[in-house]
CSV table of C-alpha atoms in Angstrom, one decimal:
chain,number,residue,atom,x,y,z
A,34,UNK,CA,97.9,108.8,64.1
A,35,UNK,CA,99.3,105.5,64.2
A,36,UNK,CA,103.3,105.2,63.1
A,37,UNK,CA,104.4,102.1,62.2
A,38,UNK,CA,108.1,101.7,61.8
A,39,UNK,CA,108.2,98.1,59.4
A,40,UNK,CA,111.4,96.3,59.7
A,41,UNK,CA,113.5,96.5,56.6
A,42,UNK,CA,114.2,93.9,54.2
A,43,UNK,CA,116.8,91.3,54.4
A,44,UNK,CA,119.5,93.4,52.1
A,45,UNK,CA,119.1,96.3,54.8
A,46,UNK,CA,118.5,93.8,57.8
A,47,UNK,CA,121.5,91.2,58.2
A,48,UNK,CA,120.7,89.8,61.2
A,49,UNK,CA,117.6,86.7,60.8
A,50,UNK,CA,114.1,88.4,61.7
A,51,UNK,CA,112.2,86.5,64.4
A,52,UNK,CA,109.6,85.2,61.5
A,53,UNK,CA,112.3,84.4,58.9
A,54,UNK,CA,114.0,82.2,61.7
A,55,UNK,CA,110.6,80.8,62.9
A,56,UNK,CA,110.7,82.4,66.2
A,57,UNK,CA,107.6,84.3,67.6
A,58,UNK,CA,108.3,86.4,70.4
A,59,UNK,CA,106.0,88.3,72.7
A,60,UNK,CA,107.3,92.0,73.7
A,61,UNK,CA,107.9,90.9,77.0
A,62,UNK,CA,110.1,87.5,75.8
A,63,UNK,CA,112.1,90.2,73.4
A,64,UNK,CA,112.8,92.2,76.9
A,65,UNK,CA,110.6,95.2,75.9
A,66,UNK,CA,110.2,97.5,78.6
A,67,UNK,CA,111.2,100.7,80.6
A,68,UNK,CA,112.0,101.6,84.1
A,69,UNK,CA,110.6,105.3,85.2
A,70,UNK,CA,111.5,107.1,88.3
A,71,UNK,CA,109.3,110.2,89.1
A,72,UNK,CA,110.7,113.0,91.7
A,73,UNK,CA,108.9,115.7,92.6
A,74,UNK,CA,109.9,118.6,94.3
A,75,UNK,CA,107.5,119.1,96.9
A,76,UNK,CA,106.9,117.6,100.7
A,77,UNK,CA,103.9,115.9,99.1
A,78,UNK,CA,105.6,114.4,96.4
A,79,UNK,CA,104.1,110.9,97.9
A,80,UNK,CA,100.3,111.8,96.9
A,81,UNK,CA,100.8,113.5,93.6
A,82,UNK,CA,102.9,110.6,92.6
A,83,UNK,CA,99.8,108.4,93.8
A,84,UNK,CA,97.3,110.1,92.0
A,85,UNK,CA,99.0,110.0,88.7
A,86,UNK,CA,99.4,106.4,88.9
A,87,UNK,CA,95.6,106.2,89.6
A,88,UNK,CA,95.4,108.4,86.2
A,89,UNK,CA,97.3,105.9,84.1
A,90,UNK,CA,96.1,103.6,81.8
A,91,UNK,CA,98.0,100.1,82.3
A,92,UNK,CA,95.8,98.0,80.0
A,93,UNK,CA,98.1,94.8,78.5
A,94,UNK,CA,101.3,96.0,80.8
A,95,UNK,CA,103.3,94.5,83.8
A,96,UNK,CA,103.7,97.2,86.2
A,97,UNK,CA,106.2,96.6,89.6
A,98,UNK,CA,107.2,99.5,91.6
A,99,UNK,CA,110.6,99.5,93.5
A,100,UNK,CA,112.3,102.2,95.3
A,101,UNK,CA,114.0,103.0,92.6
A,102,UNK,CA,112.1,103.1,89.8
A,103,UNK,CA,108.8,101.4,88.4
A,104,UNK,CA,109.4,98.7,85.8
A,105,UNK,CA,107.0,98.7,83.2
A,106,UNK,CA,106.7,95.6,81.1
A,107,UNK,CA,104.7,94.9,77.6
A,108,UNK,CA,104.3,96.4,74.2
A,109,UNK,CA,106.1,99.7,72.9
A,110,UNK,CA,102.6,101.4,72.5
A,111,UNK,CA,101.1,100.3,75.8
A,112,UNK,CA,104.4,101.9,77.5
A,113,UNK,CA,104.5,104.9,75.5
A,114,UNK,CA,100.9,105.3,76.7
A,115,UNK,CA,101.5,104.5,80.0
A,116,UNK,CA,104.2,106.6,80.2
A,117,UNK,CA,102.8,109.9,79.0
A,118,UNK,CA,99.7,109.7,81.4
A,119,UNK,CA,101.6,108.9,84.5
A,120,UNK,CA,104.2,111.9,84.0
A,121,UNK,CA,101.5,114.7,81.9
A,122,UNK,CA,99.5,113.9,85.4
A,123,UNK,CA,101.6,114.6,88.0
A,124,UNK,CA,103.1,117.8,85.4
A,125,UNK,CA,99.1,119.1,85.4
A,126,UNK,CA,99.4,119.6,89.4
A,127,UNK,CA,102.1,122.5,88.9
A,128,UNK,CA,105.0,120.6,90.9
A,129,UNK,CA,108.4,120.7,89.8
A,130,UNK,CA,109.4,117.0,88.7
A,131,UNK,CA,112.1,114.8,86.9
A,132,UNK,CA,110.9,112.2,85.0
A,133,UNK,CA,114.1,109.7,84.4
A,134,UNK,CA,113.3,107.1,81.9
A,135,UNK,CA,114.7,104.0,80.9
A,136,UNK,CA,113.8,101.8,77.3
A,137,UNK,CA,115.4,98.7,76.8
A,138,UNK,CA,114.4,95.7,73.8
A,139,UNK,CA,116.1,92.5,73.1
A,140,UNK,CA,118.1,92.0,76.1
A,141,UNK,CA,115.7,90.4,78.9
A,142,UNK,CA,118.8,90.0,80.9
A,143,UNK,CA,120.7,92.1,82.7
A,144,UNK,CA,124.8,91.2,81.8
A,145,UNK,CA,123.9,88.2,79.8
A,146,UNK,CA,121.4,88.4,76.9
A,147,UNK,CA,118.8,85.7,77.5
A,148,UNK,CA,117.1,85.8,74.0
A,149,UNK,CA,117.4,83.2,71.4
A,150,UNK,CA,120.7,83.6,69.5
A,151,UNK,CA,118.9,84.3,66.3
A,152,UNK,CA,115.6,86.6,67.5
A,153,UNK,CA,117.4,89.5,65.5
A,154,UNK,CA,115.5,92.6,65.7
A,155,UNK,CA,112.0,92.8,66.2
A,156,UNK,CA,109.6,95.8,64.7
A,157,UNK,CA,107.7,97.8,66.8
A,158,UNK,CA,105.2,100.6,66.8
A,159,UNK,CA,104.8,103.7,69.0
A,160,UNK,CA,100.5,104.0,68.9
A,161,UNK,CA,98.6,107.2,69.0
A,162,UNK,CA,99.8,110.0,70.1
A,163,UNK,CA,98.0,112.1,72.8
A,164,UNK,CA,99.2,115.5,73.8
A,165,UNK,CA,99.2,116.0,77.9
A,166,UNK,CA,99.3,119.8,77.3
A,167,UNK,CA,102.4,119.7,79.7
A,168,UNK,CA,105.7,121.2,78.3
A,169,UNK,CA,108.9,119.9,78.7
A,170,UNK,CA,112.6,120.3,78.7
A,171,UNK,CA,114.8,116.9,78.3
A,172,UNK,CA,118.0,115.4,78.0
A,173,UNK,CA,118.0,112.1,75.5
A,174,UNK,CA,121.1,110.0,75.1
A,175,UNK,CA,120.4,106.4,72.7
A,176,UNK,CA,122.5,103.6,72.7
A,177,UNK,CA,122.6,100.8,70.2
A,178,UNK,CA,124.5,97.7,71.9
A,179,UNK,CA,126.1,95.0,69.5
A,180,UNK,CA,126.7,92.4,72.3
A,181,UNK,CA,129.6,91.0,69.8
A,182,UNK,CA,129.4,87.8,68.7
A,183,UNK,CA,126.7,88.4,65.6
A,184,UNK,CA,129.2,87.5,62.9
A,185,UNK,CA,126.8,88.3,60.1
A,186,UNK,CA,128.1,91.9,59.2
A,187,UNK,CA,127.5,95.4,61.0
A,188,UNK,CA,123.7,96.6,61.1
A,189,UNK,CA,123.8,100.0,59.9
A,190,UNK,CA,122.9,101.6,62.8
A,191,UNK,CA,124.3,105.2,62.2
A,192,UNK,CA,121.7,105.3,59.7
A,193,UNK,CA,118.8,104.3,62.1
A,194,UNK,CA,120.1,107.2,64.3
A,195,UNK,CA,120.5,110.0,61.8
A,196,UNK,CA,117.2,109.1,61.1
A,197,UNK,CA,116.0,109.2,64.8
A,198,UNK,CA,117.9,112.4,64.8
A,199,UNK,CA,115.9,113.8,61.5
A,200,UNK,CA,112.3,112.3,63.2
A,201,UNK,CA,112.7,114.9,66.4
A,202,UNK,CA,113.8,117.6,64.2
A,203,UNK,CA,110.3,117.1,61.8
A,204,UNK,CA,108.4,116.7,64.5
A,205,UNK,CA,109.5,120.2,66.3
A,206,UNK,CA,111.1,118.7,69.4
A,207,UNK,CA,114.8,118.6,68.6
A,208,UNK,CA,116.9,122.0,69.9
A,209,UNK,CA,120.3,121.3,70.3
A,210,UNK,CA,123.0,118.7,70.7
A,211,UNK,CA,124.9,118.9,73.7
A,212,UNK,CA,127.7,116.9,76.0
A,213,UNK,CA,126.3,112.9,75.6
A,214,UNK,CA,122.6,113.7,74.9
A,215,UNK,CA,120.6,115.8,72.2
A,216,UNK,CA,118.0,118.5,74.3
A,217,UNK,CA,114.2,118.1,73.5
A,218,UNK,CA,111.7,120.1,74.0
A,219,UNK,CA,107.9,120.2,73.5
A,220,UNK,CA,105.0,118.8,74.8
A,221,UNK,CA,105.6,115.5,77.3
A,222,UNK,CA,103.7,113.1,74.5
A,223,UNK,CA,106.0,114.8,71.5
A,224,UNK,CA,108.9,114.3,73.5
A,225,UNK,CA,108.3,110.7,74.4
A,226,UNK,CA,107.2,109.9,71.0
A,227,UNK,CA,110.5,111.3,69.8
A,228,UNK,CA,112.5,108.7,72.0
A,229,UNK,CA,110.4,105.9,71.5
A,230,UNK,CA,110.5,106.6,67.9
A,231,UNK,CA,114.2,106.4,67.4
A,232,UNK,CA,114.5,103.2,70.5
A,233,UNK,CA,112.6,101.8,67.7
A,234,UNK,CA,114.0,102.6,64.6
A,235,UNK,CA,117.3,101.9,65.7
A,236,UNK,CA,115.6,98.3,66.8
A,237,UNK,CA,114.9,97.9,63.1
A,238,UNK,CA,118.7,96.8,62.7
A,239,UNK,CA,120.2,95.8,65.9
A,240,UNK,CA,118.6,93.6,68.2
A,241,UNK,CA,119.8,95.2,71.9
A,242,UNK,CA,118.9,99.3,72.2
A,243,UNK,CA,118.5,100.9,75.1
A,244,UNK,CA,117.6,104.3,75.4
A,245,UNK,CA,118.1,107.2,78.7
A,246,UNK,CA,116.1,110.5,78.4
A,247,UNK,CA,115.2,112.6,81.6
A,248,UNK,CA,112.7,115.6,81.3
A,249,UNK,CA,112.2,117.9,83.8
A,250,UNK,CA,108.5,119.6,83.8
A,251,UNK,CA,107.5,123.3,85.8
A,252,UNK,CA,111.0,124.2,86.5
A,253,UNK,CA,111.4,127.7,88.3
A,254,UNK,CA,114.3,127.9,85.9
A,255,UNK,CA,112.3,126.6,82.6
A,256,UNK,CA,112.2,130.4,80.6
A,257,UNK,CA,110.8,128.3,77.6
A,258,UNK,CA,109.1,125.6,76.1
A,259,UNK,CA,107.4,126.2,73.2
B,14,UNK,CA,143.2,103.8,98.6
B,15,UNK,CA,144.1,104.8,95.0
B,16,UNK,CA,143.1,102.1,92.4
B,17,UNK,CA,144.4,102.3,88.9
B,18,UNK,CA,143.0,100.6,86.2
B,19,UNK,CA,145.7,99.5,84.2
B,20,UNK,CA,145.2,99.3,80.1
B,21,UNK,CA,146.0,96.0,79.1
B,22,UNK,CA,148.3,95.0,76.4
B,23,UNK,CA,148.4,95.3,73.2
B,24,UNK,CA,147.4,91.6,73.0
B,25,UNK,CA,143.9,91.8,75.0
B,26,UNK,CA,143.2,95.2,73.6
B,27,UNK,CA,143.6,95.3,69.6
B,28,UNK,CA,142.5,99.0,69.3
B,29,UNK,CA,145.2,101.3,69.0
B,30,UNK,CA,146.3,102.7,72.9
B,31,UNK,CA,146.6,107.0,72.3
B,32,UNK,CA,150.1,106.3,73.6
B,33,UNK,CA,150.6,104.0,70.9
B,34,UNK,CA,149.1,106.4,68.6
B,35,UNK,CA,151.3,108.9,69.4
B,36,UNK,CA,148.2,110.9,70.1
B,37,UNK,CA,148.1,112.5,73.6
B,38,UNK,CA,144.3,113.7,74.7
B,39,UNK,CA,143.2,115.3,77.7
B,40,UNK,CA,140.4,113.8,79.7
B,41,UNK,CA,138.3,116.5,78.1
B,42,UNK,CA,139.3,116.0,74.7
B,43,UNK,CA,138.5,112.2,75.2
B,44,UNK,CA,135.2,112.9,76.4
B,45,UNK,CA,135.1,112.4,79.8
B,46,UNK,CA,132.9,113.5,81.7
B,47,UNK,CA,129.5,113.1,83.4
B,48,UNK,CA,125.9,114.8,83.8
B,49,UNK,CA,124.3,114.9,87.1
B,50,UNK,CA,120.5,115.8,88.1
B,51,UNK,CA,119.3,115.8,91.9
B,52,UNK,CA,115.7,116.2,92.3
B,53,UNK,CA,115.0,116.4,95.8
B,54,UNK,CA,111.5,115.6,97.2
B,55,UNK,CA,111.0,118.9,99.5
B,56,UNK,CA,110.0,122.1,99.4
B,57,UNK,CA,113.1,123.4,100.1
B,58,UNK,CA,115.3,121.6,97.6
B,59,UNK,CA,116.3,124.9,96.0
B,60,UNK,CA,118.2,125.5,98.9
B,61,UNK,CA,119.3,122.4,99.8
B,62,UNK,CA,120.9,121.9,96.4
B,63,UNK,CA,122.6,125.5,96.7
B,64,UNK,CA,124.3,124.6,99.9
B,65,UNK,CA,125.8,121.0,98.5
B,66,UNK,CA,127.1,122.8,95.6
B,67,UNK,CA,129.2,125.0,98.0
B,68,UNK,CA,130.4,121.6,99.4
B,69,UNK,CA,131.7,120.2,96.5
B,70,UNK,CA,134.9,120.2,95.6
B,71,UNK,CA,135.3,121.1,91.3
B,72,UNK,CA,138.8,121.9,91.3
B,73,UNK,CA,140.1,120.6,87.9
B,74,UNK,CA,136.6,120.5,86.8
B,75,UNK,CA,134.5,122.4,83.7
B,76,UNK,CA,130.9,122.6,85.6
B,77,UNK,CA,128.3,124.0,83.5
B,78,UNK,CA,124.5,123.8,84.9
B,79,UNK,CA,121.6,123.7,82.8
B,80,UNK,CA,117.7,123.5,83.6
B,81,UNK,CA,117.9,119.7,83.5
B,82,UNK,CA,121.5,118.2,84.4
B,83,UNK,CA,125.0,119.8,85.3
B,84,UNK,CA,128.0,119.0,82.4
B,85,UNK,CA,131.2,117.8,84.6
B,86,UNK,CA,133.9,117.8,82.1
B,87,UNK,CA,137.6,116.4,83.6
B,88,UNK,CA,139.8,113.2,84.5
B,89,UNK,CA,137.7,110.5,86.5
B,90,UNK,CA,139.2,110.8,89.7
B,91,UNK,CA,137.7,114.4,89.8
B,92,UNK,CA,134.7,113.6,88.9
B,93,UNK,CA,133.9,110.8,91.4
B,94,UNK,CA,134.9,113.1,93.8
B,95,UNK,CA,132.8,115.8,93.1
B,96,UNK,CA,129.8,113.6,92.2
B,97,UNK,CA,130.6,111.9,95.7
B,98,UNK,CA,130.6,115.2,97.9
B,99,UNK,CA,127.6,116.7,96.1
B,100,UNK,CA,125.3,113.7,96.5
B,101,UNK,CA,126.6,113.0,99.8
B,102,UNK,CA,125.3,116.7,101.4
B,103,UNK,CA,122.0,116.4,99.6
B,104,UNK,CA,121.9,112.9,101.5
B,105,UNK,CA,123.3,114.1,104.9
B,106,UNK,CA,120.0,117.2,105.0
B,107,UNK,CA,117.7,114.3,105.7
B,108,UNK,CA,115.3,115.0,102.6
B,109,UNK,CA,114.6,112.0,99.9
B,110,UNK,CA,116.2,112.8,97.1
B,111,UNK,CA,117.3,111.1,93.9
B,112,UNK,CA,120.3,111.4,92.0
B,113,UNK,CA,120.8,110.3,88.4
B,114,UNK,CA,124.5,110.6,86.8
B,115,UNK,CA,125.3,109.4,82.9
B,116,UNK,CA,129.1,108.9,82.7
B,117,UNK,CA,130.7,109.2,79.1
B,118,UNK,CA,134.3,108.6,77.6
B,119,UNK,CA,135.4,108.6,74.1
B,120,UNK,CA,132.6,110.3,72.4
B,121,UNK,CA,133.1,113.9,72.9
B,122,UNK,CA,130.1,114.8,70.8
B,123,UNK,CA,126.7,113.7,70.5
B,124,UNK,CA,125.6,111.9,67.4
B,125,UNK,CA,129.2,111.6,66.1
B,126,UNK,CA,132.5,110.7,67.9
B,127,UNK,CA,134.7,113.8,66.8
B,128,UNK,CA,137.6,111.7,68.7
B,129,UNK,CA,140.2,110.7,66.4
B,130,UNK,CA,139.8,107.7,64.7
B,131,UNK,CA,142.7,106.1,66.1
B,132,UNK,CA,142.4,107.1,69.7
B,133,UNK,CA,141.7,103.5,70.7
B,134,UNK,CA,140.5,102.9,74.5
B,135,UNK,CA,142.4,105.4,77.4
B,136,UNK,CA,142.9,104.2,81.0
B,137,UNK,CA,141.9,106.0,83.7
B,138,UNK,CA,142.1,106.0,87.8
B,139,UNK,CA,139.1,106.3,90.2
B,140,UNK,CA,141.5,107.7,92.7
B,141,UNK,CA,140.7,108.1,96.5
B,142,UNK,CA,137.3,107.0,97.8
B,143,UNK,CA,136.0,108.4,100.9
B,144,UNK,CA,133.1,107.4,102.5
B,145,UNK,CA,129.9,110.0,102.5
B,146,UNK,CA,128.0,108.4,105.9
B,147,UNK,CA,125.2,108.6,103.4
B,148,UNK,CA,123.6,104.8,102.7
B,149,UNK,CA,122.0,104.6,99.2
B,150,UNK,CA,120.0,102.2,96.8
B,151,UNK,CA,120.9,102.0,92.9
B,152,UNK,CA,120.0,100.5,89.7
B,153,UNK,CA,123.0,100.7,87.2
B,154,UNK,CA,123.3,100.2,83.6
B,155,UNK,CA,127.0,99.9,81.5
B,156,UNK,CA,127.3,100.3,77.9
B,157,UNK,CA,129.9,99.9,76.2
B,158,UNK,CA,129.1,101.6,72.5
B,159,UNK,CA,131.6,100.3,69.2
B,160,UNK,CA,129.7,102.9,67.1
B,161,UNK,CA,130.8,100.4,64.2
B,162,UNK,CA,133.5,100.9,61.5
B,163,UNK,CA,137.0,99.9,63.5
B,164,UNK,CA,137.4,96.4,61.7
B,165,UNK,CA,140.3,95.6,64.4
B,166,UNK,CA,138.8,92.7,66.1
B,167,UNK,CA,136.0,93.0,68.7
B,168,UNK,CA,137.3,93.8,72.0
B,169,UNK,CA,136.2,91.5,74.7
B,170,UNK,CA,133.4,93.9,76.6
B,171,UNK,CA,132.0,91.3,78.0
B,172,UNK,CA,135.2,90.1,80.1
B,173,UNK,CA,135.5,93.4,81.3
B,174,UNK,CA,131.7,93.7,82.5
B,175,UNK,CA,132.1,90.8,84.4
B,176,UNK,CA,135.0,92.2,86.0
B,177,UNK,CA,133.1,95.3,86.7
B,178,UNK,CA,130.0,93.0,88.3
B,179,UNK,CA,132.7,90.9,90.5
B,180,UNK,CA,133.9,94.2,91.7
B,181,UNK,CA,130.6,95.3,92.7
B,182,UNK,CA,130.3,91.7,94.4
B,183,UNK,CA,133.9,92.5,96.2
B,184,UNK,CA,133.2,95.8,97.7
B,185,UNK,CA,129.4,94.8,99.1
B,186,UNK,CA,127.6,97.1,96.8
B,187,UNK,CA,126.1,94.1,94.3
B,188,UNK,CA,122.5,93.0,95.5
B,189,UNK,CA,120.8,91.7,92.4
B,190,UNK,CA,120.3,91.6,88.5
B,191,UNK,CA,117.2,92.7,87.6
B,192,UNK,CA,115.3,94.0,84.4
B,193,UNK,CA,118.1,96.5,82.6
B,194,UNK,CA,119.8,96.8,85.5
B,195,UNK,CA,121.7,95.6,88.6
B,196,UNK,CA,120.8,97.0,91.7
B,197,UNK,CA,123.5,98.3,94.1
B,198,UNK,CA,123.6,99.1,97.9
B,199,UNK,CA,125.7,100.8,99.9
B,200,UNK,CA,127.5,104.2,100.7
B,201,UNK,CA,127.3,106.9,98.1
B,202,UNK,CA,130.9,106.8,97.5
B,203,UNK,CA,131.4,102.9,97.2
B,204,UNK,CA,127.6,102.7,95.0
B,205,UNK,CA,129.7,105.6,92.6
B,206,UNK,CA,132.9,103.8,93.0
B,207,UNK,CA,131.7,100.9,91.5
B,208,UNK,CA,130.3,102.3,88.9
B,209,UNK,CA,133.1,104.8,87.5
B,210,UNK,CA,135.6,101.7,88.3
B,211,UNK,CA,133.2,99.1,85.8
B,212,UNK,CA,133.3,102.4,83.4
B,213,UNK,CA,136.8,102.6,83.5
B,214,UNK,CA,137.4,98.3,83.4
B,215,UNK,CA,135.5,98.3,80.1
B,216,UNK,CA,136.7,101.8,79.1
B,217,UNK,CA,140.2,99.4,78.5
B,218,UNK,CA,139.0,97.9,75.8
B,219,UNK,CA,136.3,99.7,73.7
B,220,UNK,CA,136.7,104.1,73.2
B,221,UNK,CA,133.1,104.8,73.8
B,222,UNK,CA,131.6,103.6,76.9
B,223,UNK,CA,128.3,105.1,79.2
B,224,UNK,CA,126.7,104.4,82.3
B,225,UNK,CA,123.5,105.9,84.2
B,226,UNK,CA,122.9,104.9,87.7
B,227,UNK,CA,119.5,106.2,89.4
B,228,UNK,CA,120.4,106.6,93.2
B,229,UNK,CA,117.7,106.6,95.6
B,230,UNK,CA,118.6,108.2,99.2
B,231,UNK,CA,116.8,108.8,102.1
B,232,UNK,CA,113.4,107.2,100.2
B,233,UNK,CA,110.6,106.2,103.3
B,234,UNK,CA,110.5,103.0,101.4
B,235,UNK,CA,113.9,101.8,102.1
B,236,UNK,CA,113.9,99.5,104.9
B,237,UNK,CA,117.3,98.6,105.0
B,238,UNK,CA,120.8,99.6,103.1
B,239,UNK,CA,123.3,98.4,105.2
């Protein structure tokens, strides 16, 4: 299944679209991308994370790997990819692990936005979606940032969320809402899809969204996951 | 050393001040608060993160653990504290271990801010900072969130993220900008002082402000943190 979130018309959309403003951008000019950092509770935490990243596809991405986290460059459906191989592998070896991830789009920067003024928000799409068979438990928190200075009226982006909201509920994963975040829960690839779903749909209005969500996989203290 | 973040008048902050409100909120019913997960890379990080939590200090604090974060609910000095002593005997054990901590103010629910409408921003004080003897490396992220709908003005964010990045350059803990993020190093207290202290600067002018920082302690990649 292939989703395709389509940017909304100009009534909907305030803000200039990059083809209406004769812009092209690639993903990685609109600052598409993530960060991951993978712990693993277990003394050989260095080789599981090895072999996963040996498992994962990184066809059309920039991958470089601090000691922090792993920045992960390129298209929203290469990531999302990307991002469910690495963490279902190292969740098939049995280990305890925290997956922390990090989306960001439309602010290449880090304080100062380096994007053409009038880039707007750029559509996106989230690929196929391929379970791992690994269950998860996870914490999601999704930001739309204004960065001020638009001028051109407020993009409804309550809407975007309630409809991010109303995606994870259809697709099984939503549980509760809780201090900051909203608790997910199903199968790594659902989970994932669910965040990347709404990063996008809330890009649909407002140009900077960044998006937090950390799943923790074979917890001694997980009593269920669907 | 007790640093208070003053609000600034009415003149560089347009939204209403609670004081001015005439509505008096607890740091609770403001929504502050933070959610911290340590995943430590050993074997033994059951017990390892047992014996910190009997090191930490909670008084004044609401500490709730679930299966993928702990909810600290209480005024900012507290929670620095606590966050600072917790992280700090994880660090002092030896073992690698990450720690990842979300900061929120001014939304005390998920989707919707159930603050009142008028709250406006609320200042707050990072309090006393005591150093852990635990070097760290982090990548840090500050949002401040309008959530839309005040009409007032837009309050000047980015002034006060650029007083939260020259603070980070004044205490040592600023290394570099990178993708998302800018990269701290130092001890755990002054890496968490800096970044409840640039919550707090922009937490002057705009009600709903997050942060996540990623720290990285003890990693056999890190070849030097001062």
């Amino acid at each position: 299944m292939n989703t395709t979130i389509e940017s909304p018309g100009a009534s909907a959309a305030p803000a200039a679209r990059p083809e209406e403003s004769g812009i092209s951008l690639t993903p990685q000019e609109f600052g598409v991308g993530a960060r991951v950092t993978l712990a693993v509770m277990s003394d050989d935490y260095v080789n599981l994370i090895l072999g996963a990243l040996d498992e994962a596809d990184a066809t059309g991405l920039q991958v470089t790997t601090g000691d922090v986290s792993t920045f992960i460059g390129g298209a929203e459906s290469d990531i999302l990819r990307y991002l469910s191989q690495l963490i279902g592998a190292v969740g098939r070896s049995g280990a305890h692990l925290n997956a922390v991830v990090h989306l960001s789009r439309g602010c290449p920067g880090e304080v100062l936005c380096e994007r053409p003024a009038t880039a707007g928000p750029l559509p996106g799409t989230v690929g196929e979606r391929i379970l791992t068979g690994v269950p998860a438990v996870a914490e999601w928190a999704l930001y739309p940032l204004e960065d001020g200075g638009r001028g051109d009226g407020a993009p409804d982006h309550m809407r975007d969320i309630y409809a991010a909201i109303d995606f994870s509920k259809s697709n099984g994963t939503y549980r509760s809402s809780e201090h900051f975040v909203t608790r997910l829960e199903g199968d790594v690839a659902d989970i994932l899809h669910t965040v990347a779903l709404g990063w996008i749909l809330v890009g649909r209005t407002v140009q900077h969204v960044t998006s937090h969500v950390t799943l923790s996989i074979n917890s001694p203290s997980m009593s269920r996951t669907r």
